[in-house]
Short mmCIF file of C-alpha atoms in Angstrom, two decimals:
data_model
loop_
_atom_site.label_atom_id
_atom_site.label_comp_id
_atom_site.label_asym_id
_atom_site.label_seq_id
_atom_site.Cartn_x
_atom_site.Cartn_y
_atom_site.Cartn_z
CA MET U 11 -3.14 10.15 -22.99
CA ILE U 12 -3.18 6.38 -22.64
CA ILE U 13 -4.61 5.10 -19.36
CA LEU U 14 -3.24 1.68 -18.40
CA LYS U 15 -5.44 -0.41 -16.13
CA GLY U 16 -4.71 -3.61 -14.25
CA ARG U 17 -1.37 -5.38 -14.31
CA VAL U 18 1.56 -3.76 -16.11
CA SER U 19 3.79 -6.43 -17.64
CA ILE U 20 7.52 -6.14 -17.03
CA LEU U 21 9.36 -5.75 -20.36
CA THR U 22 12.95 -6.88 -20.77
CA ALA U 23 13.52 -5.49 -24.26
CA ASP U 24 15.41 -2.19 -24.71
CA LEU U 25 13.13 0.81 -25.05
CA SER U 26 13.66 3.07 -28.03
CA GLY U 27 14.51 6.73 -27.43
CA THR U 28 11.04 7.85 -28.47
CA VAL U 29 9.24 5.37 -26.24
CA LYS U 30 11.53 6.23 -23.33
CA GLU U 31 10.72 9.92 -23.74
CA VAL U 32 6.96 9.32 -23.92
CA THR U 33 7.11 7.04 -20.87
CA LYS U 34 9.11 9.64 -18.97
CA MET U 35 6.58 12.36 -19.79
CA PHE U 36 3.61 10.15 -18.85
CA MET U 37 5.14 9.13 -15.52
CA GLN U 38 5.99 12.75 -14.76
CA GLU U 39 2.36 13.76 -15.28
CA LEU U 40 1.19 10.97 -12.99
CA LEU U 41 3.75 11.96 -10.36
CA TYR U 42 2.49 15.56 -10.50
CA PHE U 43 -1.08 14.33 -10.00
CA VAL U 44 -0.26 11.92 -7.13
CA THR U 45 1.78 14.55 -5.28
CA THR U 46 -1.00 17.12 -5.67
CA ALA U 47 -3.54 14.56 -4.41
CA GLU U 48 -1.39 13.92 -1.34
CA HIS U 49 -1.06 17.61 -0.45
CA LEU U 50 -4.40 18.91 -1.80
CA ASN U 51 -2.58 22.19 -2.27
CA PHE U 52 -0.81 23.34 -5.44
CA THR U 53 1.80 25.40 -3.60
CA SER U 54 2.84 22.61 -1.20
CA ALA U 55 2.90 20.03 -3.97
CA ALA U 56 4.93 22.31 -6.25
CA ASN U 57 7.47 22.90 -3.50
CA GLN U 58 7.94 19.14 -3.07
CA LEU U 59 8.29 18.69 -6.84
CA PHE U 60 10.65 21.68 -7.19
CA ILE U 61 8.51 23.32 -9.88
CA THR U 62 6.43 26.49 -9.93
CA GLN U 63 2.88 26.52 -8.64
CA SER U 64 1.58 27.85 -11.96
CA GLY U 65 3.44 25.15 -13.88
CA LEU U 66 1.92 22.43 -11.73
CA SER U 67 -1.55 23.92 -12.03
CA LYS U 68 -1.26 24.02 -15.83
CA SER U 69 0.00 20.42 -15.93
CA ILE U 70 -2.98 19.19 -13.89
CA ALA U 71 -5.40 21.19 -16.06
CA LYS U 72 -3.84 19.67 -19.18
CA MET U 73 -4.21 16.16 -17.74
CA GLU U 74 -7.86 16.79 -16.91
CA ALA U 75 -8.50 18.04 -20.44
CA GLU U 76 -6.88 14.94 -21.93
CA LEU U 77 -8.78 12.60 -19.62
CA GLY U 78 -12.09 14.34 -20.24
CA PHE U 79 -13.07 14.68 -16.58
CA PRO U 80 -11.99 16.78 -13.58
CA LEU U 81 -9.62 15.27 -11.03
CA PHE U 82 -10.04 18.02 -8.44
CA THR U 83 -12.64 20.49 -7.29
CA ARG U 84 -10.94 23.81 -6.63
CA GLY U 85 -12.20 25.64 -3.55
CA LYS U 86 -11.07 28.98 -2.16
CA ARG U 87 -8.86 27.39 0.49
CA ALA U 88 -8.08 23.85 -0.62
CA LEU U 89 -8.41 21.25 -3.34
CA GLU U 90 -10.58 18.15 -3.09
CA LEU U 91 -10.42 15.01 -5.18
CA THR U 92 -13.50 14.30 -7.28
CA PRO U 93 -14.90 10.73 -7.17
CA ALA U 94 -13.20 10.13 -10.53
CA GLY U 95 -9.99 11.62 -9.12
CA LYS U 96 -10.03 9.21 -6.17
CA SER U 97 -10.43 6.25 -8.52
CA PHE U 98 -7.69 7.54 -10.81
CA LEU U 99 -5.36 8.00 -7.80
CA THR U 100 -5.49 4.28 -7.05
CA SER U 101 -4.59 3.38 -10.65
CA ALA U 102 -1.87 6.03 -10.80
CA ASN U 103 -0.17 4.80 -7.61
CA THR U 104 -0.21 1.20 -8.83
CA PHE U 105 1.11 2.14 -12.26
CA LEU U 106 3.95 4.26 -10.88
CA MET U 107 4.97 1.52 -8.48
CA GLU U 108 5.20 -1.10 -11.20
CA CYS U 109 6.91 1.24 -13.66
CA ASN U 110 9.73 1.76 -11.18
CA TYR U 111 10.49 -1.92 -11.46
CA LEU U 112 10.10 -1.82 -15.24
CA LYS U 113 12.80 0.86 -15.43
CA MET U 114 15.05 -1.13 -13.12
CA LEU U 115 14.78 -4.23 -15.27
CA ALA U 116 15.07 -2.37 -18.56
CA SER U 117 18.38 -0.88 -17.41
CA SER U 118 19.82 -4.36 -16.91
CA GLY U 119 18.05 -6.02 -19.84
CA ASN U 120 21.28 -7.01 -21.59
CA GLU U 121 22.53 -9.06 -18.66
CA VAL U 122 22.15 -12.82 -18.40
CA LYS U 123 19.10 -13.71 -16.32
CA GLN U 124 18.96 -16.79 -14.09
CA GLY U 125 15.16 -17.12 -13.98
CA GLY U 126 11.85 -15.46 -13.35
CA LEU U 127 10.24 -14.55 -10.05
CA ALA U 128 6.65 -13.33 -9.69
CA VAL U 129 5.84 -11.43 -6.49
CA GLY U 130 2.33 -10.31 -5.59
CA VAL U 131 1.09 -7.56 -3.30
CA SER U 132 -2.44 -6.33 -2.75
CA SER U 133 -3.48 -3.23 -4.66
CA HIS U 134 -5.34 -1.96 -1.57
CA TYR U 135 -1.98 -1.06 0.01
CA GLY U 136 -1.53 1.73 -2.55
CA HIS U 137 2.00 3.14 -2.44
CA TYR U 138 2.58 1.32 0.87
CA GLY U 139 2.81 -1.88 -1.15
CA HIS U 140 5.90 -0.38 -2.78
CA GLN U 141 7.48 0.01 0.66
CA TYR U 142 6.82 -3.62 1.57
CA LEU U 143 8.24 -4.81 -1.75
CA ASN U 144 11.38 -2.77 -1.15
CA LEU U 145 11.70 -4.28 2.32
CA PHE U 146 11.68 -7.74 0.76
CA LEU U 147 13.91 -6.96 -2.22
CA ASN U 148 16.51 -5.09 -0.17
CA MET U 149 17.30 -8.32 1.66
CA PHE U 150 19.20 -9.57 -1.40
CA PRO U 151 19.98 -6.56 -3.63
CA ASP U 152 22.85 -8.32 -5.43
CA MET U 153 20.41 -10.83 -6.97
CA MET U 154 18.06 -8.31 -8.52
CA ASP U 155 20.20 -7.68 -11.60
CA THR U 156 20.10 -11.37 -12.54
CA ILE U 157 16.39 -12.08 -12.04
CA ASN U 158 13.46 -11.47 -14.37
CA LEU U 159 11.26 -9.89 -11.73
CA ASP U 160 7.51 -9.64 -12.26
CA ILE U 161 5.70 -7.44 -9.73
CA GLN U 162 1.93 -7.92 -9.72
CA CYS U 163 -0.56 -5.73 -7.87
CA MET U 164 -4.00 -7.26 -7.70
CA PRO U 165 -7.11 -7.37 -5.51
CA LEU U 166 -6.62 -9.13 -2.21
CA THR U 167 -8.93 -12.01 -3.12
CA ALA U 168 -6.85 -12.84 -6.19
CA LEU U 169 -3.53 -13.21 -4.36
CA GLY U 170 -4.25 -16.62 -2.80
CA GLN U 171 -5.79 -17.92 -6.02
CA SER U 172 -2.77 -16.87 -8.07
CA LEU U 173 -0.39 -18.42 -5.54
CA HIS U 174 -2.33 -21.68 -5.62
CA LYS U 175 -2.27 -21.82 -9.43
CA GLY U 176 1.46 -21.04 -9.63
CA ALA U 177 0.96 -17.65 -11.28
CA LEU U 178 2.76 -16.11 -8.30
CA ASP U 179 5.89 -17.39 -6.55
CA PHE U 180 5.57 -15.20 -3.46
CA VAL U 181 2.87 -13.08 -1.87
CA ILE U 182 3.52 -10.30 0.64
CA ALA U 183 0.52 -10.06 2.98
CA THR U 184 -0.83 -10.94 6.40
CA LYS U 185 -1.57 -14.62 6.89
CA ALA U 186 -5.29 -14.09 7.31
CA THR U 187 -5.65 -12.42 3.92
CA VAL U 188 -3.89 -15.07 1.79
CA GLY U 189 -6.05 -18.00 2.87
CA ASN U 190 -5.66 -21.33 4.64
CA ASP U 191 -4.46 -23.48 1.74
CA PRO U 192 -2.61 -26.49 3.28
CA ASP U 193 0.11 -26.16 0.64
CA PHE U 194 0.99 -22.58 1.62
CA ARG U 195 4.07 -21.89 3.72
CA SER U 196 4.95 -18.53 5.29
CA MET U 197 7.94 -16.69 6.69
CA LEU U 198 7.74 -13.63 8.90
CA LEU U 199 8.76 -10.51 7.00
CA LEU U 200 7.78 -7.64 9.29
CA ARG U 201 6.29 -7.43 12.77
CA ARG U 202 3.49 -4.88 12.95
CA LYS U 203 1.12 -3.74 15.70
CA ARG U 204 -2.16 -2.00 15.12
CA HIS U 205 -2.29 1.63 16.22
CA ILE U 206 -4.94 4.32 16.34
CA ILE U 207 -4.30 6.61 13.36
CA LEU U 208 -5.55 10.18 13.58
CA SER U 209 -4.73 13.73 12.63
CA GLU U 210 -2.36 15.65 14.89
CA ARG U 211 -5.22 18.19 15.18
CA HIS U 212 -7.55 15.57 16.68
CA PRO U 213 -8.44 16.16 20.37
CA LEU U 214 -6.97 12.74 21.27
CA ALA U 215 -3.69 13.30 19.42
CA SER U 216 -1.73 14.31 22.52
CA ALA U 217 -2.27 10.96 24.27
CA ALA U 218 0.73 8.68 24.79
CA GLN U 219 -1.58 5.68 24.32
CA LEU U 220 -5.30 5.09 24.04
CA GLN U 221 -7.78 2.40 24.99
CA ILE U 222 -10.33 1.28 22.44
CA SER U 223 -13.14 2.26 24.82
CA GLN U 224 -12.02 5.90 24.51
CA LEU U 225 -13.11 5.81 20.86
CA ARG U 226 -16.76 5.07 21.66
CA ASP U 227 -17.97 8.51 20.52
CA GLU U 228 -15.44 9.02 17.74
CA ALA U 229 -16.06 8.93 14.00
CA PHE U 230 -14.24 6.16 12.09
CA THR U 231 -12.96 6.02 8.53
CA ILE U 232 -12.01 2.43 7.69
CA MET U 233 -11.14 0.19 4.76
CA ASN U 234 -14.02 -1.07 2.63
CA ARG U 235 -14.94 -4.63 3.61
CA LEU U 236 -15.35 -5.61 -0.04
CA VAL U 237 -11.67 -4.75 -0.56
CA THR U 238 -10.11 -6.14 2.61
CA PRO U 239 -12.54 -8.04 4.85
CA HIS U 240 -9.94 -8.85 7.50
CA SER U 241 -8.96 -5.22 8.16
CA TYR U 242 -12.61 -4.22 8.38
CA ASP U 243 -13.54 -7.09 10.71
CA VAL U 244 -10.61 -6.40 13.04
CA VAL U 245 -11.86 -2.85 13.69
CA ILE U 246 -15.37 -4.15 14.39
CA THR U 247 -14.03 -6.91 16.65
CA LEU U 248 -11.85 -4.60 18.73
CA CYS U 249 -14.73 -2.18 19.31
CA ASN U 250 -17.18 -4.98 20.11
CA CYS U 251 -14.74 -6.33 22.71
CA VAL U 252 -15.32 -3.23 24.82
CA GLY U 253 -19.04 -2.92 24.18
CA PHE U 254 -19.71 -0.63 21.23
CA TYR U 255 -20.03 -0.59 17.44
CA PRO U 256 -17.86 2.00 15.66
CA LYS U 257 -19.51 5.01 14.04
CA ILE U 258 -18.26 4.55 10.49
CA VAL U 259 -18.62 7.77 8.50
CA LYS U 260 -16.45 6.92 5.47
CA ARG U 261 -14.86 3.92 3.77
CA ALA U 262 -11.80 3.78 1.53
CA ASP U 263 -10.55 1.31 -1.08
CA ASN U 264 -6.83 1.84 -0.41
CA PHE U 265 -4.57 3.21 2.30
CA ASP U 266 -3.57 6.30 0.32
CA THR U 267 -7.19 7.41 0.22
CA LEU U 268 -7.84 6.28 3.80
CA TYR U 269 -5.08 8.43 5.24
CA MET U 270 -5.93 11.36 3.00
CA LEU U 271 -9.49 11.30 4.41
CA ILE U 272 -8.26 11.07 7.99
CA GLY U 273 -5.81 13.90 7.46
CA SER U 274 -8.51 16.19 6.10
CA GLY U 275 -11.17 15.47 8.72
CA LYS U 276 -11.86 14.57 12.33
CA ALA U 277 -12.24 10.80 11.85
CA LEU U 278 -9.73 8.17 12.92
CA THR U 279 -8.97 4.53 12.18
CA ILE U 280 -7.25 1.45 13.60
CA SER U 281 -4.51 0.08 11.36
CA SER U 282 -1.24 -1.85 11.27
CA VAL U 283 -0.02 0.19 8.26
CA SER U 284 2.01 3.07 9.67
CA PRO U 285 1.38 6.38 7.86
CA ASP U 286 4.24 7.53 5.65
CA PRO U 287 5.79 10.58 7.36
CA PHE U 288 6.64 12.10 3.98
CA THR U 289 3.19 11.84 2.39
CA CYS U 290 1.19 12.05 5.64
CA PRO U 291 3.17 14.41 7.91
CA ASP U 292 0.04 15.48 9.79
CA LEU U 293 -0.98 11.99 10.93
CA LYS U 294 -0.05 10.29 14.19
CA ALA U 295 0.02 6.59 15.12
CA ILE U 296 -0.86 6.19 18.80
CA PRO U 297 -0.19 2.85 20.58
CA ILE U 298 -3.19 0.95 21.91
CA ASP U 299 -3.45 0.14 25.61
CA ALA U 300 -4.58 -3.48 25.46
CA SER U 301 -5.21 -3.96 29.20
CA GLU U 302 -9.00 -3.87 28.76
CA LEU U 303 -9.07 -6.35 25.87
CA PRO U 304 -9.67 -10.11 26.26
CA LEU U 305 -6.61 -12.13 25.24
CA GLU U 306 -8.01 -14.32 22.49
CA THR U 307 -10.46 -12.07 20.66
CA GLY U 308 -8.93 -8.71 21.48
CA ARG U 309 -5.21 -8.61 22.11
CA ASN U 310 -4.40 -11.11 19.37
CA ALA U 311 -6.28 -8.87 16.92
CA LEU U 312 -3.73 -6.12 17.55
CA ASN U 313 -1.08 -8.11 15.68
CA GLY U 314 -0.84 -7.30 11.99
CA ASP U 315 2.43 -9.06 11.10
CA LEU U 316 3.40 -9.18 7.44
CA TYR U 317 4.48 -12.50 5.91
CA LEU U 318 6.14 -13.81 2.78
CA THR U 319 4.01 -16.73 1.58
CA TRP U 320 4.73 -19.34 -1.08
CA ASN U 321 3.27 -22.63 -2.36
CA ARG U 322 5.34 -25.66 -1.38
CA ASN U 323 4.34 -27.35 -4.67
CA ASN U 324 5.88 -24.53 -6.71
CA HIS U 325 9.14 -25.87 -8.18
CA ASN U 326 10.67 -22.54 -9.16
CA SER U 327 14.35 -22.99 -8.28
CA LEU U 328 14.59 -19.37 -7.14
CA ILE U 329 12.23 -19.94 -4.19
CA PRO U 330 14.68 -21.95 -2.02
CA THR U 331 17.48 -19.60 -3.07
CA ILE U 332 15.50 -16.58 -1.93
CA LEU U 333 14.49 -18.22 1.36
CA GLU U 334 18.09 -19.10 2.15
CA ARG U 335 19.15 -15.52 1.63
CA LEU U 336 16.59 -14.01 3.97
CA GLU U 337 17.51 -12.90 7.47
CA PRO U 338 18.76 -16.00 9.35
CA GLU U 339 16.82 -15.12 12.48
CA VAL U 340 13.56 -15.19 10.55
CA LYS U 341 12.29 -18.75 10.85
CA PRO U 342 9.78 -20.34 8.45
CA GLN U 343 6.26 -20.72 9.82
CA ALA U 344 4.36 -23.94 9.22
#
């Protein structure tokens, strides 16, 4: 098995029948693995994939044999990802996301293209980055067949650098994570509020809303600060506003892993990324009662709006075309 790491280039050439078949098989194996990792149960994952439990178990065992390391530890009641499995899950999610766009472009490869567009999203979003890309692309679906689209998933710190250098035309991220380059311009893409994310089995799950102070004695699982400093610092800031430091028991490098850990334990987190109801059906997002928070340092930190950011010195002719096609009520931000 070939393991592809980093950016997957978008190919416009027609794929031969053999290559198409190999690609299909490889993506199917990855899909089996990702679904199993989400459920941590062969039976539940097999039901979602519409295959037999034994067939899925054999497929995972075959993948582990080809990789040369175990992806799961198999307990009597449930599966658990090994450290190598957790790392492989991040790569698998990114690869599947970008391959979806490769297939889309390959199917229209014979059509006349009007130009190239490079869009970046942080790899720490995991499969949630795919959702945000779809939100953006669905605003002008009729243009997608005539654009050479290059989707790039990369570490958060690289997004601003790539935008500055012209390697990216657009970045989908919060303003705070892209940087304060004076040449960057942004447009609101999605309004988001931070919520308290926890398992529906958590003792606080029945609350209609929660104050941050009610989390004083709770265990936190949060994003690794080396991966996304802003998300980490927001959690610390909100807790400090009401007089305590969060008890951090685990850290995650992407949201897929973060929500998997929360779903399997008693910890919670504070996040503006709403859990996917299909992959995380056992998680709840509870609104935060901001009445106890100071306005500047606390309540403002609850906003996690998502923006489309570009470099005003980038002369790609598709940029103004795209901006004109976006929702008219969305106004550019200076």
